[in-house]
Short mmCIF file of C-alpha atoms in Angstrom, two decimals:
data_model
loop_
_atom_site.label_atom_id
_atom_site.label_comp_id
_atom_site.label_asym_id
_atom_site.label_seq_id
_atom_site.Cartn_x
_atom_site.Cartn_y
_atom_site.Cartn_z
CA MET A 24 28.34 12.79 -20.77
CA GLY A 25 29.66 12.43 -17.34
CA GLY A 26 26.45 10.52 -16.41
CA MET A 27 26.77 8.30 -19.35
CA LEU A 28 30.30 7.28 -18.09
CA VAL A 29 28.62 6.36 -14.59
CA LYS A 30 25.86 4.90 -15.77
CA TYR A 31 27.76 2.80 -17.49
CA GLY A 32 30.33 1.99 -14.83
CA VAL A 33 27.21 0.79 -12.44
CA GLY A 34 25.98 -0.97 -15.84
CA LEU A 35 29.33 -3.03 -15.86
CA LEU A 36 29.48 -3.57 -12.30
CA ALA A 37 25.85 -5.26 -11.79
CA ALA A 38 26.51 -7.02 -14.79
CA MET A 39 29.03 -8.64 -13.57
CA ALA A 40 27.44 -9.13 -10.20
CA LEU A 41 24.92 -11.30 -12.39
CA LEU A 42 27.15 -13.82 -13.54
CA VAL A 43 25.86 -17.66 -12.22
CA PRO A 44 28.72 -19.43 -11.44
CA GLY A 45 29.32 -22.46 -13.42
CA ASN A 46 27.55 -20.72 -16.26
CA TYR A 47 29.11 -18.04 -18.90
CA THR A 48 26.02 -16.39 -19.74
CA LEU A 49 25.47 -12.42 -19.08
CA SER A 50 23.12 -11.06 -18.74
CA HIS A 51 21.92 -7.31 -19.08
CA PRO A 52 21.11 -5.28 -15.69
CA TYR A 53 17.45 -3.30 -16.42
CA THR A 54 17.97 0.42 -15.98
CA LEU A 55 14.38 1.28 -14.10
CA SER A 56 13.55 4.82 -14.54
CA TYR A 57 11.11 6.93 -12.99
CA PRO A 58 10.82 10.53 -11.81
CA ALA A 59 12.45 11.57 -8.40
CA TYR A 60 9.28 12.80 -7.20
CA TYR A 61 8.00 8.71 -6.75
CA GLY A 62 10.82 8.16 -4.38
CA ASN A 63 13.14 5.23 -3.66
CA ARG A 64 10.90 3.20 -1.90
CA ILE A 65 10.21 0.48 -4.10
CA ASN A 66 9.79 -2.89 -3.46
CA THR A 67 12.18 -5.41 -4.58
CA THR A 68 14.35 -8.27 -3.90
CA ASP A 69 18.32 -9.20 -4.34
CA ASP A 70 17.48 -12.63 -5.27
CA ASN A 71 15.48 -11.69 -8.60
CA PRO A 72 17.18 -8.37 -10.28
CA LEU A 73 16.05 -7.33 -12.91
CA THR A 74 17.67 -8.05 -16.19
CA VAL A 75 16.92 -6.74 -19.60
CA GLU A 76 16.51 -10.54 -20.61
CA GLY A 77 14.17 -11.42 -17.65
CA VAL A 78 11.91 -8.43 -18.57
CA ALA A 79 11.01 -9.51 -22.37
CA LEU A 80 11.15 -13.59 -20.61
CA GLY A 81 8.19 -12.13 -18.23
CA ARG A 82 6.92 -9.89 -21.10
CA ARG A 83 6.57 -13.26 -22.91
CA LEU A 84 5.54 -15.31 -20.23
CA PHE A 85 2.39 -12.67 -18.66
CA TYR A 86 0.62 -12.88 -22.08
CA GLU A 87 0.89 -16.64 -22.86
CA PRO A 88 -1.93 -18.68 -22.86
CA ARG A 89 -0.10 -21.80 -22.09
CA LEU A 90 0.74 -21.08 -18.51
CA SER A 91 -3.98 -21.53 -18.07
CA VAL A 92 -4.74 -25.18 -17.74
CA SER A 93 -6.83 -24.46 -20.84
CA ASN A 94 -4.37 -22.91 -22.98
CA THR A 95 -7.01 -19.73 -23.33
CA ILE A 96 -6.36 -17.56 -20.67
CA SER A 97 -3.03 -15.13 -19.65
CA CYS A 98 -2.29 -12.86 -17.14
CA GLY A 99 -2.95 -10.31 -20.17
CA SER A 100 -6.75 -11.51 -20.72
CA CYS A 101 -7.65 -9.86 -17.32
CA HIS A 102 -5.14 -7.35 -17.23
CA GLN A 103 -5.49 -5.36 -20.33
CA GLN A 104 -2.84 -2.62 -22.18
CA SER A 105 -5.79 -0.13 -22.98
CA ARG A 106 -7.15 -0.23 -19.83
CA ALA A 107 -4.65 0.10 -18.00
CA PHE A 108 -4.32 -3.68 -17.20
CA THR A 109 -7.63 -4.03 -15.59
CA ASP A 110 -10.06 -5.53 -18.02
CA SER A 111 -13.95 -3.69 -17.55
CA LEU A 112 -15.86 -6.71 -16.05
CA ARG A 113 -17.24 -6.23 -12.50
CA PHE A 114 -15.59 -9.35 -11.68
CA SER A 115 -13.27 -11.19 -14.31
CA VAL A 116 -13.72 -14.76 -15.84
CA GLY A 117 -10.94 -17.37 -15.38
CA PHE A 118 -10.92 -20.11 -17.89
CA ASP A 119 -13.67 -22.30 -16.71
CA GLY A 120 -16.09 -19.00 -16.58
CA THR A 121 -16.28 -18.62 -12.98
CA PRO A 122 -16.49 -15.27 -12.01
CA THR A 123 -13.32 -13.84 -9.79
CA ARG A 124 -14.36 -12.60 -5.88
CA ARG A 125 -12.96 -9.39 -6.69
CA ASN A 126 -12.30 -6.69 -9.30
CA ALA A 127 -9.09 -6.41 -11.17
CA MET A 128 -6.75 -4.38 -10.51
CA THR A 129 -4.58 -2.23 -11.94
CA LEU A 130 -0.93 -2.99 -12.94
CA THR A 131 0.34 0.60 -12.29
CA ASN A 132 2.98 1.74 -10.52
CA LEU A 133 3.24 -1.75 -8.49
CA LEU A 134 7.59 -1.19 -8.09
CA TRP A 135 6.42 0.71 -5.26
CA VAL A 136 3.60 -1.34 -3.86
CA ARG A 137 4.21 -3.42 -0.74
CA ASN A 138 1.68 -5.29 -0.10
CA PHE A 139 -0.65 -6.57 -3.07
CA PHE A 140 -4.16 -7.52 -3.70
CA TRP A 141 -7.34 -5.50 -2.08
CA ASP A 142 -6.51 -7.07 1.34
CA GLY A 143 -2.85 -6.41 0.89
CA ARG A 144 -2.04 -10.46 1.39
CA ALA A 145 0.90 -10.62 -1.05
CA PRO A 146 4.29 -9.37 0.20
CA SER A 147 5.82 -9.33 -2.88
CA LEU A 148 5.31 -9.30 -7.13
CA GLU A 149 6.88 -12.83 -6.66
CA ALA A 150 4.21 -14.00 -3.82
CA GLN A 151 1.37 -12.70 -5.84
CA ALA A 152 1.60 -14.31 -9.41
CA SER A 153 1.77 -17.93 -8.52
CA THR A 154 -1.83 -17.20 -6.51
CA PRO A 155 -3.57 -16.32 -10.31
CA LEU A 156 -1.53 -18.81 -11.99
CA THR A 157 -2.92 -21.93 -9.71
CA ASP A 158 -6.08 -20.98 -8.26
CA PRO A 159 -8.61 -23.66 -9.44
CA HIS A 160 -10.69 -20.90 -11.61
CA GLU A 161 -8.44 -17.97 -12.69
CA MET A 162 -5.46 -20.68 -14.73
CA GLY A 163 -5.58 -23.28 -12.82
CA GLN A 164 -2.05 -24.85 -13.77
CA PRO A 165 0.24 -26.10 -11.07
CA LEU A 166 3.38 -24.19 -11.57
CA GLU A 167 5.61 -27.25 -12.11
CA ARG A 168 2.98 -28.15 -15.28
CA SER A 169 3.39 -24.68 -16.78
CA ALA A 170 7.06 -25.71 -16.91
CA VAL A 171 6.57 -29.17 -18.49
CA LYS A 172 4.54 -27.21 -21.16
CA LEU A 173 7.11 -24.49 -21.54
CA LYS A 174 10.01 -27.03 -22.56
CA ALA A 175 8.12 -28.34 -24.97
CA ASP A 176 8.07 -25.00 -27.11
CA GLY A 177 11.51 -24.56 -28.42
CA GLY A 178 11.63 -21.11 -27.85
CA TYR A 179 11.42 -21.28 -24.07
CA PRO A 180 14.68 -23.28 -23.37
CA GLY A 181 16.61 -20.05 -24.82
CA LEU A 182 14.82 -17.13 -23.37
CA PHE A 183 15.31 -18.92 -19.61
CA ALA A 184 19.22 -19.27 -20.33
CA ALA A 185 19.41 -15.89 -21.61
CA ALA A 186 17.79 -14.78 -18.40
CA PHE A 187 18.94 -17.21 -15.80
CA GLY A 188 22.11 -17.79 -16.73
CA SER A 189 20.94 -21.67 -17.92
CA ASP A 190 17.58 -23.71 -19.59
CA ALA A 191 16.39 -25.00 -16.72
CA ILE A 192 12.66 -23.75 -16.59
CA THR A 193 11.20 -23.55 -12.84
CA GLY A 194 8.04 -22.35 -11.52
CA GLU A 195 10.47 -20.10 -9.21
CA ARG A 196 11.66 -18.66 -12.30
CA ILE A 197 7.94 -18.44 -14.00
CA VAL A 198 6.97 -16.51 -11.50
CA LYS A 199 10.07 -14.13 -10.97
CA ALA A 200 10.30 -13.50 -14.66
CA ILE A 201 6.65 -12.07 -14.78
CA ALA A 202 7.73 -10.32 -11.20
CA GLN A 203 10.37 -8.74 -13.42
CA PHE A 204 7.93 -7.62 -16.23
CA GLU A 205 5.35 -6.16 -13.61
CA ARG A 206 8.11 -3.86 -12.01
CA THR A 207 8.42 -1.73 -15.64
CA LEU A 208 5.04 -0.97 -15.73
CA ILE A 209 5.99 2.09 -14.56
CA SER A 210 2.97 5.36 -15.30
CA ALA A 211 4.67 8.92 -14.67
CA ASP A 212 3.54 10.93 -18.49
CA ALA A 213 0.28 11.95 -17.59
CA PRO A 214 -0.62 15.39 -18.07
CA TYR A 215 -0.43 15.50 -14.33
CA ASP A 216 2.96 14.48 -14.47
CA ARG A 217 3.58 17.31 -16.88
CA TYR A 218 2.12 19.30 -14.89
CA LEU A 219 4.23 18.09 -11.70
CA ARG A 220 7.22 19.13 -14.30
CA MET A 221 6.12 22.15 -14.57
CA GLU A 222 5.10 21.78 -18.22
CA TYR A 223 1.69 22.23 -18.22
CA ARG A 224 -0.66 24.36 -17.06
CA PHE A 225 -4.18 22.85 -15.23
CA THR A 226 -7.45 24.41 -17.06
CA ALA A 227 -9.64 26.03 -14.41
CA THR A 228 -11.69 23.63 -13.41
CA GLU A 229 -8.85 20.83 -13.34
CA GLN A 230 -7.04 23.29 -11.47
CA ARG A 231 -10.19 23.32 -8.72
CA GLY A 232 -10.33 19.45 -9.13
CA TYR A 233 -7.07 19.29 -8.02
CA ASP A 234 -7.44 21.87 -4.72
CA LEU A 235 -10.95 20.37 -3.79
CA PHE A 236 -8.84 17.11 -4.13
CA PHE A 237 -5.89 17.97 -1.92
CA GLY A 238 -7.46 20.05 0.51
CA ALA A 239 -8.56 18.65 4.11
CA PRO A 240 -12.55 18.80 4.64
CA GLY A 241 -13.45 21.21 7.58
CA ARG A 242 -10.65 23.83 6.68
CA GLN A 243 -11.56 27.26 5.57
CA ILE A 244 -11.06 26.45 1.50
CA ARG A 245 -13.50 23.95 0.60
CA SER A 246 -11.72 20.68 -0.62
CA ALA A 247 -12.42 16.91 -0.64
CA GLY A 248 -9.88 15.22 1.41
CA CYS A 249 -9.11 12.62 -0.87
CA GLY A 250 -5.64 12.78 -0.91
CA ASN A 251 -5.58 12.29 3.07
CA CYS A 252 -5.67 8.57 1.40
CA HIS A 253 -5.09 9.04 -2.04
CA GLY A 254 -2.00 11.32 -1.61
CA GLY A 255 1.27 12.21 -2.86
CA PRO A 256 2.28 12.57 -6.50
CA ARG A 257 1.69 8.88 -7.11
CA ILE A 258 -1.55 9.39 -6.22
CA VAL A 259 -1.60 6.55 -3.00
CA THR A 260 -0.78 5.99 0.45
CA GLU A 261 -0.68 2.50 1.22
CA THR A 262 -2.56 2.37 3.52
CA TYR A 263 -5.98 0.56 4.64
CA HIS A 264 -9.36 2.04 5.47
CA ASN A 265 -12.99 1.29 5.27
CA ASN A 266 -14.67 4.51 2.63
CA GLY A 267 -18.11 3.41 4.44
CA LEU A 268 -19.07 1.32 1.21
CA ASP A 269 -21.65 -0.86 3.29
CA HIS A 270 -23.34 -0.92 7.16
CA VAL A 271 -22.43 -4.50 6.94
CA PRO A 272 -19.42 -5.61 4.77
CA ALA A 273 -20.31 -8.95 2.21
CA ASP A 274 -16.44 -9.26 1.78
CA SER A 275 -14.12 -9.00 5.01
CA GLY A 276 -11.19 -7.26 3.36
CA ARG A 277 -8.22 -6.83 5.42
CA GLU A 278 -9.72 -8.80 8.27
CA SER A 279 -9.14 -12.17 6.63
CA VAL A 280 -5.60 -11.40 7.07
CA THR A 281 -4.78 -10.22 10.35
CA GLY A 282 -7.92 -11.45 12.07
CA MET A 283 -8.63 -8.74 13.29
CA ALA A 284 -12.17 -7.01 14.44
CA TYR A 285 -11.21 -3.54 13.57
CA ASP A 286 -9.71 -4.70 10.36
CA ARG A 287 -13.75 -5.70 9.17
CA GLY A 288 -14.47 -4.23 5.88
CA ARG A 289 -10.87 -2.39 5.58
CA PHE A 290 -9.10 -2.62 1.70
CA ARG A 291 -6.03 -1.14 0.62
CA VAL A 292 -6.05 2.48 -0.43
CA VAL A 293 -5.14 1.96 -4.53
CA THR A 294 -3.79 4.37 -7.31
CA LEU A 295 -5.95 6.99 -8.72
CA ARG A 296 -3.29 6.97 -12.08
CA ASN A 297 -5.16 6.17 -14.82
CA ILE A 298 -8.37 6.17 -13.12
CA ALA A 299 -10.82 6.93 -15.83
CA LEU A 300 -9.55 3.74 -17.49
CA THR A 301 -10.46 1.24 -15.20
CA ALA A 302 -14.32 1.00 -14.84
CA PRO A 303 -15.87 -0.44 -12.73
CA TYR A 304 -14.70 0.54 -9.64
CA MET A 305 -13.82 -0.24 -5.72
CA HIS A 306 -13.05 -4.36 -5.00
CA ASP A 307 -16.04 -5.20 -5.90
CA GLY A 308 -16.74 -3.27 -8.91
CA ARG A 309 -20.09 -1.48 -7.73
CA PHE A 310 -19.27 1.47 -9.09
CA ALA A 311 -19.72 2.18 -12.98
CA ASP A 312 -18.27 5.11 -13.36
CA LEU A 313 -16.15 8.78 -12.06
CA GLY A 314 -19.84 9.88 -11.52
CA GLN A 315 -20.82 7.09 -9.02
CA VAL A 316 -17.55 7.20 -6.98
CA LEU A 317 -18.17 10.31 -6.51
CA ASP A 318 -21.97 10.41 -5.42
CA HIS A 319 -20.70 7.83 -2.57
CA TYR A 320 -18.13 10.12 -1.20
CA SER A 321 -20.62 13.18 -1.22
CA GLU A 322 -23.90 11.41 -0.06
CA HIS A 323 -23.57 7.95 0.47
CA ILE A 324 -20.82 7.12 3.15
CA LEU A 325 -21.99 4.48 5.27
CA TYR A 326 -21.33 3.78 9.06
CA SER A 327 -19.65 1.23 10.72
CA PRO A 328 -17.76 0.36 13.51
CA THR A 329 -14.55 0.20 10.85
CA LEU A 330 -15.67 3.02 9.29
CA SER A 331 -12.26 4.97 8.83
CA PRO A 332 -11.65 7.87 11.31
CA THR A 333 -10.64 10.11 8.40
CA LEU A 334 -14.00 10.34 6.90
CA ARG A 335 -15.75 10.47 10.68
CA ASP A 336 -16.23 13.44 12.79
CA THR A 337 -16.11 13.40 16.54
CA ALA A 338 -19.25 12.35 17.12
CA SER A 339 -18.68 9.30 15.28
CA ARG A 340 -21.08 10.17 12.10
CA PRO A 341 -20.10 9.96 8.63
CA VAL A 342 -18.75 13.02 7.13
CA LEU A 343 -20.87 13.65 3.90
CA LEU A 344 -18.98 16.28 1.61
CA HIS A 345 -22.84 17.48 0.03
CA LEU A 346 -20.35 18.17 -3.85
CA THR A 347 -22.55 20.09 -6.05
CA GLY A 348 -22.62 19.26 -9.43
CA GLU A 349 -19.97 22.04 -10.53
CA GLU A 350 -17.52 20.30 -7.78
CA LYS A 351 -18.25 16.78 -8.70
CA ALA A 352 -17.48 18.48 -12.42
CA ASP A 353 -14.23 19.69 -11.07
CA LEU A 354 -13.06 16.39 -9.69
CA ILE A 355 -13.57 14.27 -12.61
CA ALA A 356 -11.57 17.14 -14.79
CA PHE A 357 -8.62 16.22 -12.46
CA LEU A 358 -9.00 12.83 -12.33
CA ASN A 359 -8.91 12.69 -15.73
CA THR A 360 -5.54 14.37 -15.83
CA LEU A 361 -4.11 10.79 -14.16
CA THR A 362 -4.63 9.21 -17.65
CA ASP A 363 -1.04 8.63 -19.12
CA SER A 364 -1.77 7.90 -22.63
CA SER A 365 1.62 6.83 -23.19
CA PHE A 366 1.60 4.29 -21.19
CA ILE A 367 -1.24 2.02 -22.42
CA THR A 368 0.31 2.34 -26.12
CA ASP A 369 4.28 1.67 -24.77
CA PRO A 370 4.97 -1.37 -27.41
CA HIS A 371 7.63 -2.15 -24.18
CA PHE A 372 4.27 -3.57 -22.40
CA ALA A 373 2.62 -4.62 -25.47
CA ASP A 374 1.95 -8.78 -26.03
CA PRO A 375 5.46 -9.32 -28.24
CA LYS A 376 3.55 -12.33 -30.57
CA ILE A 377 1.91 -8.92 -31.37
CA ASN A 378 3.88 -6.38 -31.07
CA VAL A 379 7.47 -7.74 -32.08
CA ARG A 380 9.54 -4.67 -29.96
CA MET K 23 -26.97 -7.54 40.66
CA LYS K 24 -24.77 -3.95 39.87
CA LEU K 25 -21.64 -5.31 40.52
CA ILE K 26 -22.37 -8.30 38.00
CA VAL K 27 -22.92 -6.84 35.34
CA PHE K 28 -19.84 -4.21 35.93
CA VAL K 29 -17.80 -7.48 36.21
CA PHE K 30 -19.14 -8.84 33.32
CA SER K 31 -18.55 -5.87 31.05
CA PHE K 32 -14.94 -5.59 32.48
CA CYS K 33 -14.12 -9.02 31.33
CA LEU K 34 -15.68 -8.21 27.97
CA LEU K 35 -13.20 -5.16 27.66
CA ALA K 36 -10.49 -7.20 28.59
CA GLN K 37 -11.15 -9.96 26.17
CA ALA K 38 -11.51 -7.47 23.10
CA ALA K 39 -8.34 -5.44 24.63
CA SER K 40 -6.19 -8.74 25.01
CA SER K 41 -6.39 -10.15 21.71
CA GLN K 42 -4.12 -6.68 19.91
CA GLN K 43 -0.61 -6.94 21.01
CA ILE K 44 2.38 -4.77 20.37
CA LYS K 45 5.21 -6.10 18.93
CA VAL K 46 8.06 -4.55 20.00
CA THR K 47 11.15 -5.35 17.74
CA GLY K 48 14.88 -3.89 15.91
CA GLU K 49 17.47 -3.02 17.60
CA VAL K 50 16.61 -4.74 21.17
CA THR K 51 18.33 -7.11 23.27
CA LYS K 52 14.65 -8.45 24.43
CA PRO K 53 11.98 -8.50 21.66
CA LEU K 54 8.98 -7.62 23.41
CA THR K 55 5.24 -9.01 22.94
CA LEU K 56 3.21 -6.54 25.01
CA SER K 57 -0.52 -7.35 25.71
CA ALA K 58 -3.00 -4.76 27.58
CA ALA K 59 -2.26 -6.38 30.81
CA ASP K 60 1.08 -5.81 30.47
CA LEU K 61 0.63 -2.49 29.65
CA ALA K 62 -1.62 -1.85 32.46
CA ALA K 63 1.35 -3.13 34.72
CA MET K 64 3.91 -0.92 33.70
CA PRO K 65 4.71 2.41 35.29
CA ARG K 66 1.71 5.37 33.91
CA SER K 67 2.66 8.08 32.30
CA THR K 68 0.07 10.62 31.18
CA ALA K 69 0.18 13.49 28.40
CA ILE K 70 -1.84 16.30 26.95
CA ALA K 71 -3.17 16.58 23.00
CA LYS K 72 -6.36 18.39 21.32
CA ASP K 73 -8.20 16.63 19.01
CA LYS K 74 -9.37 17.83 15.88
CA GLN K 75 -11.75 20.20 16.81
CA GLY K 76 -8.55 21.87 18.87
CA VAL K 77 -10.01 20.41 22.33
CA ALA K 78 -6.97 18.99 25.05
CA HIS K 79 -7.41 16.11 26.35
CA THR K 80 -5.63 13.90 28.90
CA PHE K 81 -4.19 10.64 27.98
CA SER K 82 -2.65 7.78 30.07
CA GLY K 83 -0.15 4.87 28.94
CA VAL K 84 3.23 4.05 29.27
CA ALA K 85 5.90 6.24 28.13
CA LEU K 86 8.37 5.06 24.63
CA ALA K 87 10.73 5.62 27.18
CA ASP K 88 9.92 2.98 29.54
CA ILE K 89 8.86 -0.03 26.73
CA PHE K 90 12.91 0.84 25.43
CA ALA K 91 13.96 0.64 28.56
CA GLN K 92 12.16 -2.91 29.29
CA ALA K 93 12.99 -3.91 25.79
CA GLY K 94 16.65 -2.97 26.27
CA VAL K 95 17.45 -0.16 23.79
CA THR K 96 20.05 1.61 24.05
CA THR K 97 19.25 5.02 25.65
CA GLY K 98 20.29 7.61 28.48
CA ARG K 99 24.04 6.83 28.64
CA GLN K 100 24.31 4.44 25.91
CA LEU K 101 22.52 7.05 23.61
CA ARG K 102 25.97 8.45 21.96
CA GLY K 103 28.13 7.43 19.17
CA GLU K 104 26.55 5.08 16.30
CA ASN K 105 23.52 4.34 18.44
CA LEU K 106 22.61 8.33 16.91
CA ALA K 107 21.90 6.53 14.19
CA LYS K 108 18.67 4.89 15.33
CA TYR K 109 15.10 5.64 14.70
CA VAL K 110 12.12 4.15 15.97
CA LEU K 111 9.19 3.05 13.45
CA ILE K 112 5.88 2.90 14.36
CA THR K 113 3.52 0.68 12.31
CA CYS K 114 -0.24 1.09 12.99
CA ALA K 115 -3.41 -1.65 11.85
CA ASP K 116 -4.14 0.54 9.02
CA ASN K 117 -0.63 0.40 7.56
CA TYR K 118 0.05 3.90 8.48
CA GLN K 119 3.85 4.65 9.52
CA ILE K 120 5.66 6.80 11.95
CA VAL K 121 9.23 7.77 13.19
CA PHE K 122 11.21 9.22 15.50
CA SER K 123 14.75 9.84 16.08
CA LEU K 124 16.03 7.70 19.49
CA ALA K 125 17.57 10.62 20.92
CA GLU K 126 13.90 12.42 19.92
CA LEU K 127 12.07 10.30 22.82
CA ASP K 128 15.14 10.33 25.46
CA SER K 129 14.78 12.25 28.77
CA SER K 130 18.66 13.03 28.68
CA PHE K 131 18.05 14.82 25.25
CA THR K 132 14.51 16.62 25.97
CA ASP K 133 11.83 16.48 28.84
CA ARG K 134 8.84 16.35 26.39
CA VAL K 135 7.20 12.18 27.28
CA VAL K 136 5.57 10.91 23.98
CA ILE K 137 3.12 8.01 25.52
CA LEU K 138 1.68 4.84 24.13
CA ALA K 139 -1.40 5.29 25.37
CA ASP K 140 -4.27 3.20 26.45
CA GLN K 141 -6.52 5.57 27.94
CA MET K 142 -8.62 8.92 27.14
CA GLU K 143 -10.01 10.90 30.67
CA GLY K 144 -9.51 7.43 32.59
CA LYS K 145 -11.71 5.16 30.19
CA PRO K 146 -10.36 2.83 27.28
CA LEU K 147 -9.71 4.39 23.71
CA PRO K 148 -12.27 5.32 21.38
CA GLN K 149 -13.43 2.66 18.50
CA GLY K 150 -11.06 3.10 15.35
CA VAL K 151 -8.19 4.91 17.59
CA GLY K 152 -7.66 1.83 20.06
CA PRO K 153 -6.86 -0.11 21.57
CA PHE K 154 -3.21 2.00 21.49
CA ARG K 155 -2.19 4.98 20.04
CA ILE K 156 0.55 7.51 20.24
CA VAL K 157 -0.05 11.07 22.00
CA VAL K 158 3.17 13.53 21.96
CA PRO K 159 2.14 16.44 23.62
CA GLY K 160 3.06 19.75 22.16
CA GLU K 161 3.65 19.04 18.42
CA LYS K 162 2.14 21.51 16.14
CA LYS K 163 0.43 19.01 13.49
CA PRO K 164 -1.35 15.57 15.08
CA ALA K 165 0.05 13.49 12.27
CA ARG K 166 2.21 11.52 14.08
CA ASN K 167 -0.77 10.70 17.27
CA CYS K 168 -1.49 7.76 15.41
CA PHE K 169 -3.86 5.44 15.86
CA GLN K 170 -4.55 1.08 16.60
CA VAL K 171 -0.37 0.64 16.67
CA THR K 172 0.65 -2.62 16.10
CA SER K 173 4.51 -2.45 16.36
CA ILE K 174 7.65 -0.21 17.75
CA ALA K 175 10.71 -1.32 15.75
CA ILE K 176 13.66 0.19 17.03
CA LYS K 177 16.28 0.30 13.73
CA PHE K 178 19.37 1.41 13.05
CA ALA K 179 19.91 3.99 9.71
CA LYS K 180 21.83 2.21 7.31
CA GLU K 181 23.05 4.44 4.84
#
């Protein structure tokens, strides 16, 4: 009861702050809820506070094919909810059939991401969204043109007014609404979460997989050191590493952002939450399944000058784990506990035209 | 001949190192962008730390305290009152980040000298580690001895 009151009071204050001068529409603040173990280092901006109306609009826009020049592709084409917002393809295809340069990424727990894309080149979801929208091969339409098309639809001006206080439809507002929706894509109800909340006991094989995953290699206990990079409850540390895929990387990765040679072939460590749903794997989708991923870390890590220090010994040789068949099965059993079936069936994240809720 | 080879390889090294610079920003009176040459010209300090195998190595570089003196950070007698709520955020090329409180690095609080190292046993740092890293002597866990430092930001805890 006390909690309710507090929440109500905060909500009221926030709602007053959202009153846009000169307009009399009030939008309602959207309360993000997530477990305390995820921490509060979230990536939000003061000039785009989340509102119920903004999130609802963003969801509509996420599934709006008219944002593409051909009226056929939406964000949801390459980011499908049933696959934790990926598309099962090695490279996605935009409106003109050209394959994308990299593998489509999961949209799981973006609220905590600070640098978007495989190379971390976009600092915010607002900055990220305009890339697929305007990319000549993905959706291929200038934001101004999208705004004109949406204005022609009788439904949209009212939705923009509810979200932003006036019915003006602009590229900036399109991008802001989509970013608001994306921030709500929180996955925190996997068996692993129930384990963290002490409501679920691992099976023997899941437990062995967990021990391997989070242990550090070279210690007494046999371990795979995955948690050094994919660590913490969100199963990610936001760092850039070269995990030994190539002697000579075809994609320079982080180097294309910083211009530093030591960043060649470094990519952002990504979350492994919902990983069983997001095959194929790596920035270029080279591995078809988790078995191939484990074969890589077990036997095929390749040396290059920028190979992560975590994956090499003091003589700079790649550290190969030589996992047994049973160890690989254990790791996969643990990775499967990261699959959140309520995330991929939550009606709030679905296409509103199909699922009205 | 030997001399020429030496001079040549020195130039190559200098060039490779010079492309990396470290930014010192935040609660400073004078923001800095330090190159390898800038660090070489500053007062030098040494620190000892163990590697993964437990072998001790001697590192040399510049004490963070000396970098703070140049950037105009509140140290020594100024490190009191609200300045004790300042911290140092170190960011590395791989986006790894660690913090120290300002007091932890100050000679009026501690004798431990944390350095920004550019050499190990008198040689440039190895690949994947250099050109610049942090060395915290006597720390039980090596997790703050971070590699490839790109920025040092002095900040106020805002809460």
